[in-house]
Tab-separated table of C-alpha atoms and ligand atoms in Angstrom:
chain	number	residue	atom	x	y	z
A	578	MET	CA	123.473	18.241	210.715
A	579	ILE	CA	123.119	21.781	209.711
A	580	THR	CA	124.804	22.888	206.525
A	581	LEU	CA	127.686	25.229	206.211
A	582	LYS	CA	125.467	27.830	204.610
A	583	GLU	CA	123.102	27.711	207.586
A	584	ALA	CA	125.899	27.564	210.182
A	585	LEU	CA	127.456	30.852	208.840
A	586	LYS	CA	124.195	32.577	209.882
A	587	LEU	CA	124.370	31.463	213.562
A	588	SER	CA	125.128	33.977	216.356
A	589	LYS	CA	128.250	33.439	218.474
A	590	GLU	CA	126.229	32.031	221.331
A	591	GLU	CA	124.297	29.605	219.027
A	592	LEU	CA	127.681	28.544	217.651
A	593	ASN	CA	129.224	27.950	220.952
A	594	ASN	CA	126.325	25.803	222.081
A	595	PHE	CA	126.457	23.806	218.992
A	596	LYS	CA	130.176	23.179	219.319
A	597	ALA	CA	129.684	21.913	222.860
A	598	GLU	CA	127.039	19.486	221.605
A	599	LEU	CA	129.179	18.383	218.692
A	600	LYS	CA	132.146	17.761	220.861
A	601	ALA	CA	129.971	15.541	223.182
A	602	LYS	CA	128.591	13.680	220.078
A	603	ILE	CA	132.109	13.025	218.859
A	604	GLU	CA	133.197	11.747	222.258
A	605	ALA	CA	130.270	9.495	222.441
A	606	ASP	CA	131.355	7.626	219.285
A	607	PRO	CA	134.976	6.826	219.698
A	608	GLU	CA	134.758	3.656	217.644
A	609	LEU	CA	134.236	5.545	214.455
A	610	ASN	CA	137.785	7.197	214.977
A	611	ALA	CA	137.133	9.867	212.466
A	612	TYR	CA	138.749	12.480	214.563
A	613	ILE	CA	142.168	11.971	216.199
A	614	ASP	CA	141.240	14.725	218.628
A	615	VAL	CA	139.143	17.935	219.070
A	616	GLN	CA	141.188	21.007	219.646
A	617	ASN	CA	138.661	23.705	219.121
A	618	ILE	CA	139.950	27.247	218.406
A	619	GLY	CA	138.092	30.504	218.298
A	620	ASP	CA	134.379	31.359	217.823
A	621	GLY	CA	133.901	30.442	214.203
A	622	VAL	CA	131.914	27.766	212.441
A	623	PRO	CA	133.724	24.475	213.234
A	624	ILE	CA	135.455	22.748	210.346
A	625	ALA	CA	137.231	19.455	210.666
A	626	ILE	CA	140.819	19.455	209.358
A	627	LYS	CA	142.906	16.576	208.015
A	628	ASP	CA	145.975	15.811	210.114
A	629	ASN	CA	148.364	17.167	207.366
A	630	ILE	CA	147.270	20.773	207.333
A	631	GLN	CA	149.058	23.089	209.649
A	632	VAL	CA	147.096	24.705	212.609
A	633	LYS	CA	149.334	26.861	214.726
A	634	GLY	CA	149.754	25.279	218.191
A	635	TRP	CA	148.273	21.966	217.300
A	636	SER	CA	149.909	18.645	217.121
A	637	ILE	CA	149.843	17.872	213.403
A	638	THR	CA	151.306	14.477	212.392
A	639	SER	CA	150.177	13.368	208.898
A	640	GLY	CA	148.914	10.187	210.572
A	641	SER	CA	152.504	9.170	211.281
A	642	ASN	CA	154.651	8.001	214.190
A	643	ILE	CA	157.614	9.939	212.934
A	644	LEU	CA	155.799	13.221	213.673
A	645	GLN	CA	154.654	12.492	217.105
A	646	GLY	CA	155.679	15.340	219.469
A	647	TYR	CA	155.614	18.050	216.554
A	648	ILE	CA	153.618	21.113	217.181
A	649	ALA	CA	152.833	23.299	214.215
A	650	PRO	CA	154.514	26.713	214.632
A	651	TYR	CA	152.191	28.502	211.985
A	652	ASN	CA	148.959	28.272	210.147
A	653	ALA	CA	148.579	26.940	206.674
A	654	THR	CA	147.217	29.695	204.257
A	655	VAL	CA	143.894	27.792	204.096
A	656	ILE	CA	143.512	28.030	207.864
A	657	GLU	CA	144.234	31.852	207.649
A	658	LYS	CA	141.687	32.322	204.946
A	659	MET	CA	139.127	30.211	206.823
A	660	THR	CA	139.502	32.118	210.055
A	661	LYS	CA	139.245	35.584	208.240
A	662	ALA	CA	135.884	34.206	206.781
A	663	GLY	CA	134.369	33.236	210.213
A	664	LEU	CA	135.183	29.556	210.269
A	665	SER	CA	137.526	27.885	212.787
A	666	PRO	CA	139.504	24.599	212.874
A	667	PHE	CA	137.773	22.223	215.191
A	668	GLY	CA	139.509	18.902	215.226
A	669	ARG	CA	141.988	16.918	213.243
A	670	THR	CA	140.822	13.977	211.234
A	671	ASN	CA	142.376	10.609	210.735
A	672	MET	CA	144.249	9.808	207.512
A	673	ASP	CA	146.568	7.311	205.763
A	674	GLU	CA	150.181	7.967	206.859
A	675	PHE	CA	151.466	10.875	204.659
A	676	ALA	CA	148.317	10.631	202.603
A	677	MET	CA	149.675	7.552	200.957
A	678	GLY	CA	146.769	4.979	200.800
A	679	SER	CA	143.049	4.489	199.767
A	680	THR	CA	141.591	3.054	203.042
A	681	THR	CA	142.923	5.127	206.017
A	682	GLU	CA	144.275	1.680	207.358
A	683	SER	CA	147.768	2.892	207.200
A	684	SER	CA	147.242	5.598	209.987
A	685	PHE	CA	149.437	5.448	213.097
A	686	TYR	CA	146.011	6.051	215.024
A	687	GLY	CA	144.373	2.930	213.773
A	688	LYS	CA	141.533	2.510	211.344
A	689	THR	CA	138.525	4.772	210.820
A	690	LEU	CA	135.155	3.022	210.235
A	691	ASN	CA	132.780	3.761	207.373
A	692	PRO	CA	129.696	5.262	208.933
A	693	HIS	CA	127.356	3.311	206.532
A	694	ASN	CA	128.888	-0.037	207.537
A	695	SER	CA	131.521	-0.584	210.198
A	696	ASP	CA	133.036	-3.566	208.376
A	697	CYS	CA	133.993	-1.274	205.456
A	698	VAL	CA	136.725	1.131	205.043
A	699	PRO	CA	135.769	4.849	204.764
A	700	GLY	CA	138.193	5.202	201.775
A	701	GLY	CA	141.467	7.308	201.838
A	702	SER	CA	143.599	8.964	202.421
A	703	SER	CA	141.151	11.592	203.823
A	704	GLY	CA	139.065	8.915	205.422
A	705	GLY	CA	138.732	10.685	208.752
A	706	SER	CA	137.302	13.747	207.088
A	707	ALA	CA	134.876	11.860	205.019
A	708	ALA	CA	133.602	9.760	207.926
A	709	ALA	CA	133.144	12.806	210.125
A	710	VAL	CA	130.845	14.518	207.525
A	711	GLY	CA	129.200	11.231	206.541
A	712	ALA	CA	128.482	10.318	210.178
A	713	GLY	CA	126.992	13.813	210.985
A	714	LEU	CA	130.022	14.625	213.256
A	715	ALA	CA	131.179	17.665	211.078
A	716	ILE	CA	129.468	20.423	209.106
A	717	ALA	CA	132.237	20.247	206.595
A	718	ALA	CA	135.951	19.191	206.440
A	719	LEU	CA	139.123	19.848	204.616
A	720	GLY	CA	140.977	16.987	202.853
A	721	SER	CA	143.826	16.809	200.474
A	722	ASP	CA	143.901	15.029	197.067
A	723	THR	CA	146.961	13.822	195.320
A	724	GLY	CA	145.447	10.926	193.415
A	725	GLY	CA	141.925	10.829	194.645
A	726	SER	CA	142.049	11.205	198.479
A	727	ILE	CA	139.243	13.628	198.699
A	728	ARG	CA	136.869	12.343	196.031
A	729	GLN	CA	137.214	8.632	196.669
A	730	PRO	CA	136.455	8.676	200.431
A	731	ALA	CA	133.708	11.229	199.708
A	732	SER	CA	132.126	8.678	197.367
A	733	PHE	CA	132.527	5.826	199.913
A	734	CYS	CA	130.896	7.930	202.731
A	735	GLY	CA	128.107	9.449	200.722
A	736	ILE	CA	129.222	13.038	200.723
A	737	VAL	CA	130.510	15.742	198.312
A	738	GLY	CA	134.400	15.996	197.787
A	739	MET	CA	136.000	18.560	195.535
A	740	LYS	CA	139.703	18.654	194.197
A	741	PRO	CA	140.436	22.194	192.777
A	742	THR	CA	142.554	22.970	189.749
A	743	TYR	CA	146.288	22.590	190.614
A	744	GLY	CA	147.373	25.982	191.794
A	745	ARG	CA	143.955	27.239	192.809
A	746	VAL	CA	144.371	26.667	196.567
A	747	SER	CA	147.711	27.380	198.360
A	748	ARG	CA	149.718	24.438	199.405
A	749	TYR	CA	151.589	26.491	201.986
A	750	GLY	CA	151.289	24.567	205.243
A	751	LEU	CA	150.155	21.271	203.638
A	752	GLY	CA	152.326	18.296	204.598
A	753	ALA	CA	153.747	17.472	201.131
A	754	TYR	CA	153.238	14.113	199.497
A	755	ALA	CA	153.610	14.657	195.780
A	756	SER	CA	154.034	18.467	195.271
A	757	SER	CA	153.022	18.527	191.643
A	758	LEU	CA	149.745	16.774	192.394
A	759	ASP	CA	148.706	17.799	195.958
A	760	GLN	CA	145.654	20.056	196.341
A	761	ILE	CA	143.592	20.858	199.484
A	762	GLY	CA	139.817	20.843	198.972
A	763	PRO	CA	136.446	20.867	200.606
A	764	MET	CA	134.496	17.830	201.858
A	765	THR	CA	130.873	18.759	202.583
A	766	GLN	CA	127.194	17.611	202.801
A	767	ASN	CA	126.138	19.114	199.531
A	768	VAL	CA	127.493	20.896	196.443
A	769	GLU	CA	126.639	24.483	197.451
A	770	ASP	CA	128.513	24.016	200.746
A	771	ALA	CA	131.400	22.699	198.715
A	772	ALA	CA	131.331	25.946	196.608
A	773	ILE	CA	131.154	28.143	199.679
A	774	LEU	CA	134.208	26.473	201.248
A	775	TYR	CA	136.083	26.436	197.997
A	776	ASP	CA	135.606	30.126	197.609
A	777	ILE	CA	136.919	30.697	201.055
A	778	ILE	CA	140.114	28.703	200.820
A	779	SER	CA	140.999	29.446	197.156
A	780	GLY	CA	142.926	32.452	195.746
A	781	SER	CA	146.303	33.972	195.616
A	782	ASP	CA	149.119	33.408	197.929
A	783	GLU	CA	152.597	34.682	197.753
A	784	LYS	CA	153.888	31.920	199.959
A	785	ASP	CA	153.153	29.182	197.335
A	786	SER	CA	155.234	29.614	194.208
A	787	THR	CA	152.882	27.219	192.433
A	788	ASN	CA	149.843	29.120	193.297
A	789	ALA	CA	147.863	30.439	190.236
A	790	LYS	CA	147.270	33.861	191.923
A	791	MET	CA	143.601	33.856	190.772
A	792	ASP	CA	140.896	35.394	192.875
A	793	ASP	CA	137.685	34.877	190.951
A	794	LYS	CA	134.941	33.162	192.997
A	795	VAL	CA	132.118	30.872	192.095
A	796	CYS	CA	129.193	31.453	194.694
A	797	GLN	CA	128.052	34.691	193.343
A	798	ASN	CA	127.386	33.272	189.898
A	799	LEU	CA	126.271	29.721	190.865
A	800	ASN	CA	123.829	28.689	188.201
A	801	PRO	CA	122.481	25.037	188.082
A	802	ASP	CA	120.095	26.049	185.133
A	803	ARG	CA	123.013	26.327	182.660
A	804	LYS	CA	122.682	23.863	179.788
A	805	LEU	CA	126.027	22.091	179.303
A	806	THR	CA	127.600	19.395	177.141
A	807	VAL	CA	128.790	16.515	179.135
A	808	ALA	CA	131.163	13.746	177.726
A	809	VAL	CA	130.579	10.168	178.967
A	810	LEU	CA	133.044	7.361	178.630
A	811	PRO	CA	131.189	4.039	177.810
A	812	HIS	CA	134.477	1.891	177.353
A	813	TYR	CA	136.117	3.387	180.399
A	814	VAL	CA	133.353	2.369	182.647
A	815	GLU	CA	133.288	-1.201	181.618
A	816	ASN	CA	135.781	-2.314	184.306
A	817	ALA	CA	133.681	-1.012	187.116
A	818	SER	CA	131.306	-2.938	189.156
A	819	GLU	CA	127.652	-3.462	188.194
A	820	ASP	CA	126.658	-0.951	191.026
A	821	VAL	CA	128.852	1.734	189.458
A	822	LYS	CA	127.723	1.052	186.008
A	823	ASN	CA	124.107	1.329	187.084
A	824	ALA	CA	124.894	4.643	188.947
A	825	TYR	CA	126.545	5.809	185.820
A	826	ALA	CA	123.485	5.184	183.642
A	827	LYS	CA	121.389	6.759	186.176
A	828	ALA	CA	123.429	9.864	186.264
A	829	ILE	CA	123.387	10.064	182.412
A	830	GLU	CA	119.541	9.822	182.506
A	831	ALA	CA	119.342	12.638	185.118
A	832	LEU	CA	121.639	14.899	183.135
A	833	LYS	CA	119.720	14.277	179.927
A	834	ASN	CA	116.340	15.053	181.786
A	835	ALA	CA	117.896	18.202	183.163
A	836	GLY	CA	118.507	19.324	179.580
A	837	HIS	CA	122.234	18.744	179.144
A	838	THR	CA	123.710	17.373	175.865
A	839	ILE	CA	125.488	14.040	176.297
A	840	ILE	CA	128.296	13.018	173.937
A	841	GLU	CA	130.236	9.783	173.899
A	842	ARG	CA	134.111	9.928	174.000
A	843	GLU	CA	136.957	7.592	174.848
A	844	MET	CA	140.003	7.698	177.184
A	845	MET	CA	143.140	5.568	176.662
A	846	ASP	CA	143.681	2.616	178.831
A	847	ALA	CA	143.761	3.585	182.457
A	848	LYS	CA	146.701	1.282	183.187
A	849	PHE	CA	148.948	3.909	181.818
A	850	ASP	CA	147.521	6.438	184.383
A	851	ILE	CA	148.486	3.918	187.226
A	852	SER	CA	152.096	3.638	186.077
A	853	ALA	CA	152.596	7.365	185.441
A	854	TYR	CA	151.004	8.223	188.773
A	855	TYR	CA	152.883	5.668	190.945
A	856	ILE	CA	156.195	6.703	189.388
A	857	THR	CA	155.606	10.403	189.700
A	858	ALA	CA	154.073	10.319	193.129
A	859	THR	CA	156.611	8.152	194.794
A	860	ALA	CA	159.550	9.968	193.130
A	861	GLU	CA	158.211	13.302	194.555
A	862	ALA	CA	157.399	11.664	198.044
A	863	THR	CA	160.926	10.248	198.335
A	864	THR	CA	162.284	13.797	197.944
A	865	ASN	CA	159.617	15.306	200.257
A	866	LEU	CA	160.097	12.731	203.056
A	867	ALA	CA	163.805	13.176	203.105
A	868	ARG	CA	163.333	15.978	205.607
A	869	TYR	CA	162.052	13.605	208.390
A	870	ASP	CA	165.417	12.645	209.849
A	871	GLY	CA	164.767	12.980	213.527
A	872	ILE	CA	166.723	16.220	213.769
A	873	ARG	CA	164.255	18.909	212.761
A	874	TYR	CA	160.861	17.409	213.387
A	875	GLY	CA	158.981	15.149	215.774
A	876	ASN	CA	160.337	11.739	216.975
A	877	ARG	CA	163.969	10.833	217.235
A	878	VAL	CA	165.474	7.520	217.960
A	879	GLU	CA	169.010	8.138	219.225
A	880	GLY	CA	171.625	5.974	217.372
A	881	GLU	CA	175.339	5.342	217.819
A	882	ASN	CA	176.247	8.280	215.614
A	883	LEU	CA	174.425	10.746	213.177
A	884	GLN	CA	173.934	8.319	210.317
A	885	ASP	CA	172.686	5.601	212.687
A	886	THR	CA	170.192	8.168	214.280
A	887	PHE	CA	168.786	8.903	210.736
A	888	ILE	CA	168.478	5.078	210.044
A	889	GLN	CA	166.872	4.238	213.445
A	890	THR	CA	164.490	7.249	213.429
A	891	ARG	CA	163.323	6.549	209.853
A	892	SER	CA	163.108	2.789	210.308
A	893	ASN	CA	161.125	3.101	213.439
A	894	GLY	CA	159.036	6.246	212.490
A	895	PHE	CA	157.684	5.376	209.130
A	896	GLY	CA	155.045	2.555	208.450
A	897	ASP	CA	155.381	-0.057	205.857
A	898	GLU	CA	153.396	1.676	203.043
A	899	VAL	CA	155.534	4.691	203.352
A	900	LYS	CA	158.739	2.803	203.408
A	901	ARG	CA	157.614	0.924	200.280
A	902	ARG	CA	157.069	4.263	198.370
A	903	ILE	CA	160.347	5.704	199.511
A	904	MET	CA	162.085	2.661	198.033
A	905	LEU	CA	160.019	2.816	194.859
A	906	GLY	CA	160.672	6.517	194.478
A	907	ASN	CA	164.441	6.100	194.937
A	908	PHE	CA	164.481	3.423	192.461
A	909	VAL	CA	162.744	5.296	189.641
A	910	LEU	CA	165.061	8.340	190.324
A	911	SER	CA	168.197	6.252	190.452
A	912	SER	CA	170.605	7.158	187.581
A	913	GLY	CA	170.318	3.764	185.791
A	914	TYR	CA	166.527	3.876	185.658
A	915	TYR	CA	165.724	7.624	185.609
A	916	GLU	CA	165.155	7.707	181.779
A	917	ALA	CA	163.345	4.400	181.675
A	918	TYR	CA	160.775	5.227	184.411
A	919	TYR	CA	160.673	8.745	185.590
A	920	VAL	CA	161.091	10.478	182.134
A	921	LYS	CA	158.636	8.123	180.568
A	922	ALA	CA	156.066	8.845	183.285
A	923	GLN	CA	156.375	12.560	182.658
A	924	LYS	CA	155.786	11.901	178.835
A	925	THR	CA	152.799	9.819	179.683
A	926	ARG	CA	151.515	12.509	181.944
A	927	HIS	CA	151.645	14.958	178.970
A	928	ILE	CA	149.713	12.613	176.816
A	929	ILE	CA	147.027	12.232	179.574
A	930	LYS	CA	146.713	15.996	179.805
A	931	LYS	CA	146.366	16.364	175.957
A	932	GLN	CA	143.619	13.695	175.761
A	933	TYR	CA	141.601	15.722	178.404
A	934	GLU	CA	142.132	18.969	176.332
A	935	LYS	CA	140.812	17.186	173.254
A	936	ILE	CA	137.649	16.112	174.971
A	937	PHE	CA	137.175	19.582	176.414
A	938	GLU	CA	137.283	21.006	172.885
A	939	GLU	CA	133.754	19.741	172.604
A	940	ALA	CA	132.590	19.111	176.096
A	941	ASP	CA	132.146	21.394	179.136
A	942	LEU	CA	132.351	18.465	181.613
A	943	ILE	CA	133.125	14.819	181.788
A	944	LEU	CA	131.339	12.306	183.777
A	945	SER	CA	133.559	9.523	185.190
A	946	PRO	CA	133.405	6.873	187.928
A	947	ILE	CA	135.602	7.774	190.975
A	948	ALA	CA	136.325	4.168	192.299
A	949	PRO	CA	135.692	0.844	190.543
A	950	GLY	CA	133.198	-0.168	193.312
A	951	THR	CA	131.776	0.755	196.603
A	952	ALA	CA	133.860	0.856	199.894
A	953	PRO	CA	135.766	-2.420	200.285
A	954	LYS	CA	135.813	-4.336	203.637
A	955	PHE	CA	138.782	-4.015	206.016
A	956	GLY	CA	141.798	-5.986	204.855
A	957	GLU	CA	140.524	-6.415	201.284
A	958	LEU	CA	142.945	-3.931	199.894
A	959	LYS	CA	145.882	-5.088	201.910
A	960	ASN	CA	147.820	-6.130	198.789
A	961	PRO	CA	149.541	-2.934	197.692
A	962	ILE	CA	149.111	-3.611	193.959
A	963	ASP	CA	145.370	-4.094	194.479
A	964	MET	CA	145.325	-0.823	196.243
A	965	TYR	CA	147.120	1.024	193.526
A	966	LEU	CA	144.887	-0.525	190.944
A	967	SER	CA	141.826	0.722	192.864
A	968	ASP	CA	142.938	4.380	191.954
A	969	ILE	CA	142.345	3.816	188.157
A	970	TYR	CA	139.560	6.414	188.011
A	971	SER	CA	140.746	9.135	190.208
A	972	ILE	CA	144.496	9.742	189.434
A	973	SER	CA	144.484	11.009	185.828
A	974	VAL	CA	142.649	14.158	187.054
A	975	ASN	CA	145.631	14.970	189.281
A	976	LEU	CA	148.201	14.190	186.617
A	977	ALA	CA	146.408	16.634	184.273
A	978	GLY	CA	145.989	19.144	187.118
A	979	LEU	CA	142.175	19.417	186.613
A	980	PRO	CA	139.285	20.354	188.903
A	981	ALA	CA	136.876	17.516	189.722
A	982	LEU	CA	133.929	16.992	192.094
A	983	SER	CA	132.574	13.691	193.467
A	984	LEU	CA	128.955	13.581	194.496
A	985	PRO	CA	126.644	10.881	195.764
A	986	ILE	CA	124.429	9.259	192.973
A	987	SER	CA	122.820	6.119	194.469
A	988	LYS	CA	123.236	3.263	196.808
A	989	SER	CA	124.185	-0.360	196.160
A	990	GLU	CA	122.028	-3.227	197.010
A	991	ASP	CA	123.670	-3.497	200.483
A	992	SER	CA	123.127	0.167	201.006
A	993	MET	CA	126.605	1.511	200.454
A	994	PRO	CA	126.885	5.035	198.830
A	995	ILE	CA	128.181	5.222	195.164
A	996	GLY	CA	129.518	8.568	194.073
A	997	LEU	CA	130.583	9.737	190.619
A	998	GLN	CA	132.784	12.646	189.550
A	999	LEU	CA	132.394	15.533	187.170
A	1000	ILE	CA	135.659	16.876	185.740
A	1001	ALA	CA	136.113	20.310	184.133
A	1002	LYS	CA	138.652	22.264	182.327
A	1003	ALA	CA	141.601	23.819	184.253
A	1004	TYR	CA	140.379	26.871	186.147
A	1005	ASP	CA	136.771	26.237	185.146
A	1006	GLU	CA	135.490	25.609	188.687
A	1007	GLN	CA	132.408	27.717	187.854
A	1008	THR	CA	131.127	25.145	185.246
A	1009	LEU	CA	132.117	22.280	187.571
A	1010	PHE	CA	129.952	23.647	190.396
A	1011	ASP	CA	127.038	24.662	188.128
A	1012	GLY	CA	126.960	21.226	186.474
A	1013	SER	CA	127.320	19.351	189.854
A	1014	MET	CA	124.535	21.349	191.430
A	1015	SER	CA	122.430	20.588	188.471
A	1016	LEU	CA	123.226	16.795	188.649
A	1017	GLU	CA	122.729	16.817	192.464
A	1018	ARG	CA	119.293	18.316	192.062
A	1019	ALA	CA	118.171	15.948	189.248
A	1020	ILE	CA	119.414	12.869	191.210
A	1021	ASN	CA	117.925	13.859	194.654
A	1022	TYR	CA	120.205	11.410	196.569
A	1023	LYS	CA	118.933	12.402	199.945
A	1024	LYS	CA	115.559	10.788	199.204
A	1025	HIS	CA	117.156	7.301	198.980
B	179	LIG	N1	145.458	6.355	196.882
B	179	LIG	C1	146.355	7.194	196.213
B	179	LIG	C2	147.785	7.036	196.783
B	179	LIG	O1	147.843	6.266	197.695
B	179	LIG	C3	145.931	8.685	196.386
B	179	LIG	C4	146.383	9.275	197.680
B	179	LIG	C5	146.040	10.773	197.781
B	179	LIG	O2	145.305	11.373	196.989
B	179	LIG	N2	146.643	11.362	198.709
B	179	LIG	O3	148.769	7.597	196.391
């Protein structure tokens, strides 16, 4: 597959031919189920779009039954920015319902296969976007990351996935899951393409009050030769699989050989991350999903009266995982438990942020696993607690609002990709991309 950098140089005619071929290739592989559909718009470079990002005139459903029939009346800011830069939304990709999940199994549209092994999940929630790029069915894609949903599927599918600093990319037009954690980001074949797409979609936007209103760009200064200090976390990695530990050791060697300084640091027990995340995320999700009542958007199941219509619509429209989270979120926000759960989670979140700041007093970047192992088989993460626990390495980054990039490092014995992530200070995407490019070069994953 051509890279984004190369595709941006194609003529209109070359692009149109390329898109016709791409569409035929996608249609020839329906089993993979990476795309929900192809709804090509415009003459630009085709980019696959997660089904929770508004594209005017498209059916956009967040992978849910409750949004069937809804047509987006406007473009998300990222789509506007993309279009201005010569890119065009090409198709919408499969995802866990309302971005809640780690496997893409909770989608209304059925499962997406991992392009490296069809018995395995592609990861989630942006599993469709990751599988599309990993299978050579997209040049690049957009995903969203609330607790790892860009980085984890990128790691499982052998591609690059980047979550920007909270506030860097406008959330206007992104179907909200947990508003204080959500960010849209690029999913690409290599680090440079991620930087190109990041530059295009990031920047100020009046329409998002949490937008950082910063317009500095990374591509013009990309420098993989900078020598950096990278913190590694020996104890933190102990709970990961042997495959991940080996990849971690390999990445440290590669960073040393590339001339970077390695320092060892510690993080607190990641079980606190899980608790703080699942309380915060479900509390915010409960509030965000209250708008799906059958009156304003999508599917409606008529009841005997208004209240009954709400109940029927929501009971019928939401899947099990979404319902579970709505109940959890209501519980932690209820007056009797608010102090005990929600407030405590916010305090823990603050401590997590501080511990990162402390490490960044001495380090430019942190090297961390992204998931405890390679892509699990279908059904293996059916127990919700197991699924939540599998997020241990990804969610603290969102709680602290930091930028992070997951890139492929090696393959397991059974040939499944293993990615690791680099994490940077808030708003220091430049160092994140410089360091990631250096690691990518030192590892040379494509050779495997
Ligand atoms: N797996 C996490 C969850 O289910 C993260 C999802 C995401 O980042 N959207 O909440």
